[in-house]
Short mmCIF file of C-alpha atoms in Angstrom, two decimals:
data_model
loop_
_atom_site.label_atom_id
_atom_site.label_comp_id
_atom_site.label_asym_id
_atom_site.label_seq_id
_atom_site.Cartn_x
_atom_site.Cartn_y
_atom_site.Cartn_z
CA MET A 1 -51.40 -29.25 5.56
CA ILE A 2 -49.48 -30.65 2.59
CA PHE A 3 -47.16 -33.64 2.29
CA GLN A 4 -44.02 -34.12 0.20
CA PRO A 5 -43.11 -37.78 0.89
CA VAL A 6 -39.49 -38.78 0.46
CA LEU A 7 -40.60 -42.31 -0.52
CA SER A 8 -43.65 -43.71 -2.23
CA PRO A 9 -46.64 -43.48 0.16
CA TRP A 10 -47.29 -47.18 -0.43
CA LEU A 11 -43.74 -48.02 0.64
CA ILE A 12 -44.05 -45.83 3.73
CA ALA A 13 -47.29 -47.63 4.65
CA LEU A 14 -45.62 -51.00 4.07
CA ILE A 15 -42.83 -50.06 6.48
CA CYS A 16 -44.78 -48.25 9.19
CA LEU A 17 -48.12 -50.07 9.46
CA PRO A 18 -46.71 -53.49 10.48
CA LEU A 19 -44.45 -51.84 13.06
CA ALA A 20 -47.35 -49.82 14.43
CA ALA A 21 -49.51 -52.97 14.62
CA VAL A 22 -46.81 -54.83 16.58
CA ALA A 23 -46.43 -51.88 18.96
CA VAL A 24 -50.20 -51.74 19.59
CA LEU A 25 -50.35 -55.49 20.17
CA CYS A 26 -47.47 -55.36 22.65
CA LEU A 27 -49.06 -52.36 24.37
CA LEU A 28 -52.28 -54.27 24.94
CA LYS A 29 -50.44 -57.30 26.35
CA ALA A 30 -47.85 -55.39 28.39
CA PRO A 31 -47.98 -56.18 32.15
CA GLY A 32 -47.88 -53.17 34.40
CA LEU A 33 -48.00 -49.42 33.88
CA ARG A 34 -44.26 -49.00 33.28
CA ALA A 35 -44.19 -51.54 30.46
CA ARG A 36 -47.23 -49.97 28.87
CA LEU A 37 -45.64 -46.52 28.96
CA LEU A 38 -42.57 -47.91 27.22
CA TRP A 39 -44.72 -49.36 24.43
CA VAL A 40 -46.64 -46.10 24.12
CA GLY A 41 -43.31 -44.39 23.52
CA ARG A 42 -42.36 -46.99 20.91
CA LEU A 43 -45.68 -46.54 19.13
CA LEU A 44 -45.08 -42.78 19.07
CA LEU A 45 -41.60 -43.43 17.70
CA VAL A 46 -43.06 -45.40 14.78
CA LEU A 47 -45.66 -42.70 14.10
CA ALA A 48 -42.97 -39.98 14.25
CA CYS A 49 -40.86 -41.93 11.75
CA CYS A 50 -43.89 -42.20 9.47
CA ALA A 51 -44.53 -38.46 9.77
CA LEU A 52 -40.88 -37.72 8.98
CA LEU A 53 -41.03 -39.82 5.80
CA LEU A 54 -44.24 -38.06 4.73
CA ARG A 55 -42.46 -34.69 5.14
CA PRO A 56 -45.42 -32.57 6.25
CA GLY A 57 -45.61 -28.81 5.79
CA ILE A 58 -48.01 -25.93 5.57
CA PRO A 59 -48.31 -23.46 2.68
CA GLY A 60 -47.73 -19.80 3.26
CA GLY A 61 -43.98 -19.22 3.17
CA THR A 62 -42.74 -16.92 0.44
CA SER A 63 -39.36 -15.89 -0.90
CA GLN A 64 -38.41 -13.24 -3.40
CA THR A 65 -36.28 -13.99 -6.42
CA LEU A 66 -33.92 -11.49 -8.00
CA ALA A 67 -34.63 -10.52 -11.59
CA THR A 68 -32.00 -9.01 -13.85
CA ASP A 69 -33.87 -7.33 -16.71
CA THR A 70 -30.84 -7.47 -18.96
CA ASP A 71 -30.11 -9.02 -22.35
CA ILE A 72 -26.61 -10.49 -22.48
CA VAL A 73 -24.87 -11.43 -25.73
CA LEU A 74 -21.99 -13.90 -25.34
CA VAL A 75 -19.51 -13.83 -28.24
CA VAL A 76 -17.22 -16.89 -28.20
CA ASP A 77 -14.18 -17.59 -30.38
CA THR A 78 -14.36 -21.15 -31.78
CA THR A 79 -11.25 -21.04 -33.97
CA ALA A 80 -8.61 -23.73 -33.45
CA SER A 81 -6.67 -21.42 -31.13
CA ILE A 82 -9.43 -21.56 -28.49
CA VAL A 83 -8.13 -25.02 -27.54
CA ALA A 84 -4.50 -23.88 -27.31
CA GLU A 85 -3.15 -25.48 -24.15
CA ASP A 86 -2.02 -22.62 -21.94
CA TRP A 87 -4.96 -22.28 -19.54
CA ASP A 88 -4.22 -23.31 -15.96
CA GLY A 89 -0.91 -24.77 -17.09
CA ASP A 90 -1.59 -27.03 -20.05
CA GLN A 91 -5.37 -27.09 -20.27
CA PRO A 92 -7.28 -25.79 -23.33
CA ARG A 93 -8.46 -22.18 -23.24
CA LEU A 94 -11.99 -23.37 -23.87
CA ASP A 95 -12.06 -24.75 -20.31
CA GLY A 96 -11.58 -21.23 -19.02
CA VAL A 97 -14.25 -19.86 -21.34
CA ARG A 98 -16.77 -22.43 -20.12
CA ALA A 99 -16.01 -21.66 -16.47
CA ASP A 100 -16.37 -17.92 -17.04
CA VAL A 101 -19.66 -18.32 -18.91
CA GLN A 102 -21.01 -20.24 -15.93
CA SER A 103 -19.87 -17.43 -13.62
CA ILE A 104 -21.75 -14.94 -15.78
CA ILE A 105 -24.89 -17.09 -15.68
CA ASP A 106 -24.66 -17.17 -11.87
CA GLU A 107 -23.96 -13.44 -11.60
CA TYR A 108 -27.01 -12.26 -13.54
CA PRO A 109 -30.05 -14.35 -12.51
CA GLY A 110 -33.12 -13.80 -14.64
CA ALA A 111 -31.20 -12.31 -17.55
CA ARG A 112 -31.76 -13.37 -21.15
CA PHE A 113 -28.71 -14.80 -22.92
CA ALA A 114 -27.78 -15.12 -26.58
CA LEU A 115 -24.79 -17.15 -27.77
CA VAL A 116 -22.80 -16.08 -30.84
CA THR A 117 -19.79 -18.09 -31.98
CA PHE A 118 -17.28 -17.29 -34.69
CA ASP A 119 -14.44 -18.87 -36.64
CA ALA A 120 -14.43 -18.55 -40.46
CA THR A 121 -18.05 -17.41 -40.13
CA ALA A 122 -20.26 -16.13 -37.32
CA ASP A 123 -23.29 -18.06 -36.10
CA LEU A 124 -26.11 -17.31 -33.70
CA ARG A 125 -26.04 -20.58 -31.76
CA MET A 126 -28.80 -19.58 -29.36
CA PRO A 127 -31.15 -16.57 -29.56
CA LEU A 128 -32.04 -14.59 -26.45
CA THR A 129 -33.52 -16.90 -23.83
CA THR A 130 -33.76 -17.26 -20.05
CA ASP A 131 -33.08 -21.00 -20.37
CA THR A 132 -29.64 -21.09 -18.77
CA THR A 133 -29.68 -24.89 -18.77
CA ALA A 134 -29.77 -24.82 -22.56
CA LEU A 135 -26.93 -22.30 -22.58
CA ALA A 136 -24.80 -24.44 -20.27
CA SER A 137 -25.47 -27.46 -22.49
CA ALA A 138 -24.55 -25.49 -25.61
CA MET A 139 -21.25 -24.49 -24.02
CA GLU A 140 -20.55 -28.04 -22.92
CA VAL A 141 -20.88 -29.43 -26.46
CA LEU A 142 -19.12 -26.45 -28.08
CA ARG A 143 -16.17 -27.54 -30.22
CA PRO A 144 -13.67 -25.58 -32.31
CA GLU A 145 -13.66 -25.53 -36.08
CA VAL A 146 -12.13 -28.47 -37.94
CA THR A 147 -8.45 -27.74 -38.51
CA ALA A 148 -8.45 -29.07 -42.08
CA GLN A 149 -11.16 -26.58 -43.04
CA SER A 150 -9.54 -23.57 -41.40
CA GLN A 151 -8.50 -20.87 -43.86
CA GLY A 152 -7.88 -18.02 -41.46
CA SER A 153 -10.38 -16.07 -39.45
CA SER A 154 -11.07 -12.54 -38.33
CA ILE A 155 -11.62 -11.65 -34.69
CA GLY A 156 -14.27 -9.12 -35.75
CA ILE A 157 -16.27 -11.31 -38.12
CA ALA A 158 -19.12 -11.51 -35.59
CA SER A 159 -19.50 -7.73 -35.38
CA GLY A 160 -22.46 -7.53 -37.77
CA LEU A 161 -24.32 -10.40 -36.12
CA VAL A 162 -23.73 -8.95 -32.66
CA SER A 163 -24.98 -5.54 -33.81
CA ASP A 164 -28.12 -7.07 -35.34
CA THR A 165 -28.82 -9.09 -32.18
CA LEU A 166 -28.47 -6.01 -29.97
CA GLN A 167 -30.59 -3.85 -32.27
CA ASN A 168 -33.36 -6.44 -32.36
CA ALA A 169 -33.27 -6.70 -28.58
CA ALA A 170 -33.44 -2.92 -28.24
CA SER A 171 -36.39 -2.72 -30.62
CA SER A 172 -38.41 -5.49 -29.00
CA SER A 173 -37.55 -4.65 -25.37
CA PRO A 174 -36.34 -1.05 -25.14
CA ASP A 175 -36.73 -1.04 -21.34
CA ARG A 176 -34.12 -3.78 -20.87
CA ALA A 177 -30.40 -3.12 -20.57
CA ARG A 178 -27.93 -4.91 -22.85
CA MET A 179 -24.49 -6.31 -22.10
CA VAL A 180 -21.84 -7.92 -24.30
CA PHE A 181 -19.15 -10.39 -23.21
CA TYR A 182 -16.51 -11.25 -25.79
CA PHE A 183 -14.32 -14.35 -25.24
CA GLY A 184 -11.20 -14.79 -27.35
CA ASP A 185 -7.44 -14.56 -27.75
CA GLY A 186 -7.34 -11.69 -30.26
CA GLU A 187 -5.32 -13.68 -32.79
CA GLN A 188 -6.12 -12.32 -36.27
CA THR A 189 -5.31 -14.98 -38.89
CA ALA A 190 -7.26 -13.46 -41.80
CA ALA A 191 -5.35 -11.30 -44.26
CA THR A 192 -7.78 -8.38 -43.81
CA GLU A 193 -8.08 -5.92 -40.95
CA PRO A 194 -10.50 -6.92 -38.15
CA GLU A 195 -14.03 -5.58 -38.48
CA SER A 196 -15.04 -2.96 -35.95
CA PHE A 197 -17.63 -3.49 -33.20
CA ALA A 198 -18.27 0.26 -32.95
CA ALA A 199 -21.78 -0.07 -34.38
CA SER A 200 -22.78 -2.06 -31.29
CA ALA A 201 -21.56 0.53 -28.79
CA GLU A 202 -24.79 2.56 -28.68
CA TYR A 203 -26.76 -0.55 -27.76
CA THR A 204 -24.27 -1.80 -25.15
CA ASP A 205 -24.72 -0.79 -21.51
CA GLY A 206 -21.97 -2.94 -20.06
CA GLY A 207 -19.99 -6.15 -20.28
CA ALA A 208 -16.34 -7.03 -20.82
CA VAL A 209 -13.86 -8.33 -23.36
CA LEU A 210 -12.18 -11.37 -21.84
CA GLY A 211 -8.80 -12.44 -23.18
CA TYR A 212 -7.40 -15.97 -22.98
CA GLY A 213 -3.87 -17.17 -23.61
CA THR A 214 -0.29 -16.26 -22.77
CA ALA A 215 2.52 -14.30 -24.38
CA GLU A 216 4.56 -17.51 -24.52
CA GLY A 217 1.76 -19.21 -26.43
CA GLY A 218 0.19 -22.64 -26.23
CA PRO A 219 0.28 -25.60 -28.61
CA MET A 220 -2.89 -26.55 -30.48
CA ARG A 221 -4.15 -30.02 -31.23
CA ASP A 222 -5.56 -30.99 -34.60
CA THR A 223 -9.35 -30.59 -34.32
CA SER A 224 -10.33 -33.16 -36.93
CA LEU A 225 -14.02 -33.96 -36.71
CA GLY A 226 -14.34 -31.09 -34.25
CA ASP A 227 -12.56 -33.00 -31.47
CA ALA A 228 -9.39 -31.55 -29.94
CA GLY A 229 -7.89 -34.96 -29.20
CA GLY A 230 -5.51 -35.35 -32.13
CA SER A 231 -1.81 -34.64 -32.55
CA TYR A 232 -0.40 -31.15 -32.21
CA ILE A 233 -0.52 -28.84 -35.23
CA GLN A 234 2.96 -28.42 -36.70
CA TYR A 235 4.65 -25.35 -38.13
CA GLN A 236 8.16 -25.49 -39.61
CA GLY A 237 8.92 -28.75 -37.86
CA ALA A 238 7.72 -27.72 -34.37
CA ASP A 239 4.46 -27.39 -32.49
CA ALA A 240 2.52 -24.38 -33.73
CA LEU A 241 1.87 -21.92 -30.89
CA SER A 242 -1.09 -19.60 -30.45
CA VAL A 243 -0.19 -16.33 -28.71
CA ILE A 244 -2.66 -13.91 -27.17
CA ASP A 245 -2.88 -10.49 -28.85
CA GLU A 246 -4.06 -8.16 -26.11
CA GLY A 247 -3.75 -5.12 -28.36
CA THR A 248 -6.52 -6.27 -30.69
CA LEU A 249 -8.66 -7.32 -27.76
CA GLN A 250 -8.24 -3.89 -26.21
CA THR A 251 -9.38 -2.35 -29.52
CA ILE A 252 -12.57 -4.45 -29.44
CA ALA A 253 -13.17 -3.31 -25.86
CA GLU A 254 -12.74 0.34 -26.88
CA ASP A 255 -15.12 -0.12 -29.83
CA LEU A 256 -17.81 -1.54 -27.53
CA GLY A 257 -17.11 0.90 -24.70
CA ILE A 258 -16.50 -1.86 -22.16
CA PRO A 259 -13.40 -2.88 -20.16
CA TYR A 260 -10.83 -5.46 -21.18
CA GLN A 261 -9.73 -8.18 -18.78
CA HIS A 262 -7.00 -10.77 -19.24
CA ARG A 263 -8.18 -14.06 -17.79
CA THR A 264 -6.05 -16.56 -15.91
CA ALA A 265 -7.11 -19.64 -13.98
CA ASP A 266 -5.67 -18.35 -10.69
CA ALA A 267 -7.72 -15.13 -10.70
CA ALA A 268 -11.47 -14.80 -10.21
CA ILE A 269 -13.36 -13.14 -13.02
CA GLU A 270 -14.33 -9.52 -12.34
CA LEU A 271 -17.86 -8.95 -13.54
CA PRO A 272 -19.53 -5.54 -13.69
CA GLU A 273 -22.81 -4.98 -11.94
CA ALA A 274 -25.90 -5.08 -14.10
CA PRO A 275 -27.40 -1.60 -14.65
CA THR A 276 -29.10 -0.76 -11.35
CA THR A 277 -32.35 0.29 -13.00
CA THR A 278 -32.81 -3.22 -14.39
CA THR A 279 -32.02 -5.24 -11.26
CA ASN A 280 -35.00 -5.54 -8.95
CA TYR A 281 -37.22 -7.77 -6.90
CA ALA A 282 -40.60 -6.32 -7.82
CA ASP A 283 -40.89 -7.68 -11.34
CA SER A 284 -39.75 -11.15 -10.36
CA GLY A 285 -42.57 -11.49 -7.83
CA GLU A 286 -42.73 -13.93 -4.94
CA VAL A 287 -42.33 -17.64 -5.26
CA GLY A 288 -44.68 -19.83 -3.20
CA ASN A 289 -42.87 -21.83 -0.54
CA VAL A 290 -43.64 -24.42 2.10
CA ILE A 291 -43.03 -24.11 5.83
CA GLU A 292 -41.46 -27.47 6.67
CA LEU A 293 -42.73 -29.35 9.75
CA TYR A 294 -40.74 -32.57 9.47
CA TRP A 295 -38.25 -31.26 12.03
CA ILE A 296 -40.92 -31.62 14.73
CA ALA A 297 -41.13 -35.35 14.04
CA ALA A 298 -37.33 -35.51 14.06
CA VAL A 299 -37.18 -33.87 17.51
CA VAL A 300 -39.81 -36.30 18.87
CA MET A 301 -37.81 -39.24 17.49
CA VAL A 302 -34.59 -38.01 19.13
CA LEU A 303 -36.31 -37.61 22.51
CA LEU A 304 -37.95 -41.06 22.34
CA LEU A 305 -34.70 -42.69 21.25
CA ALA A 306 -32.97 -41.01 24.19
CA VAL A 307 -35.57 -42.56 26.53
CA GLU A 308 -35.04 -45.99 24.94
CA LEU A 309 -31.27 -45.61 25.32
CA ALA A 310 -31.64 -44.66 28.99
CA VAL A 311 -33.92 -47.64 29.67
CA ALA A 312 -31.54 -50.02 27.86
CA THR A 313 -28.55 -48.64 29.81
CA ALA A 314 -30.37 -49.08 33.11
CA ARG A 315 -31.25 -52.67 32.24
CA VAL A 316 -27.68 -53.52 31.27
CA ALA A 317 -26.41 -52.03 34.51
CA ARG A 318 -28.98 -53.98 36.50
CA LEU A 319 -28.07 -57.25 34.77
CA ARG A 320 -24.39 -56.68 35.47
CA GLY A 321 -25.20 -56.04 39.12
CA LEU A 322 -27.17 -59.27 39.35
CA SER A 323 -24.35 -61.17 37.65
CA SER A 324 -21.82 -59.81 40.13
CA ARG A 325 -23.97 -60.83 43.08
CA ALA A 326 -24.45 -64.30 41.71
CA GLY A 327 -20.71 -64.71 41.35
CA GLY A 328 -20.12 -63.54 44.93
CA ASP A 329 -22.69 -66.01 46.35
CA ARG A 330 -20.66 -68.87 44.90
#
């Protein structure tokens, strides 16, 4: 038997022991068998409440957890255009990226994730890890590049870093599958041609290129100090608009050998299944569990409270009957 108290054991004792003592005292002084039975029930009610707060259980229950033996590299665009306001109406595209990253985390439990971001340069923000809480935190604090420092960027600048990350993963864990998810709008603002991701194709077993933005484009706020809360960026006297380039995104998808998907807020993300040979229950093992017993105390409490309610109702009815008789005698 094990206990998982919902309150401090000292607090539970402080609540239950005085009540139990009063019930015992009243039981000893109760006149007649019926009164004693009622106080026995009340004592049991106090003890059941105490047992419920202690939350008893017995060890022995087990549950299996799903393991996805896959390394997933997330490649996220952090140029100023990632906060262009054409996601779900007028929200920044980064909101959609964050939501989709969370969906990927949920879809592949047990996977290892690496986070690569790119603007003027590419950075490995987080190496491969199973710590999805750290990944979610990294995405939450992710901000675009500072507008004043932007000098144009290439949508393929992260290709070398992605290739190196995948190669290192393949060398250290050749039995694990590898997936790549690319998040961006495909807008090439560097004067050069985008770098190719073809070198990563042989190490990529799945994933998707996810495109954000609209053909009409969305305005972008000045990201001074990395915060997208400033005024809108201007171009020739009007708000500068960032427009999705699905052609370049499709090229990245073809280089990696994975599908392209245009993302909108009103459509659920379509995620591929992890390679079947790497999704299993055996390697994840069984997680020890507890068979809860608090429900037994809860059932006892409900039954005893029902008895108390019936007794109280009978007494009220009897008192009303006596009151009616007394009024008639007058």
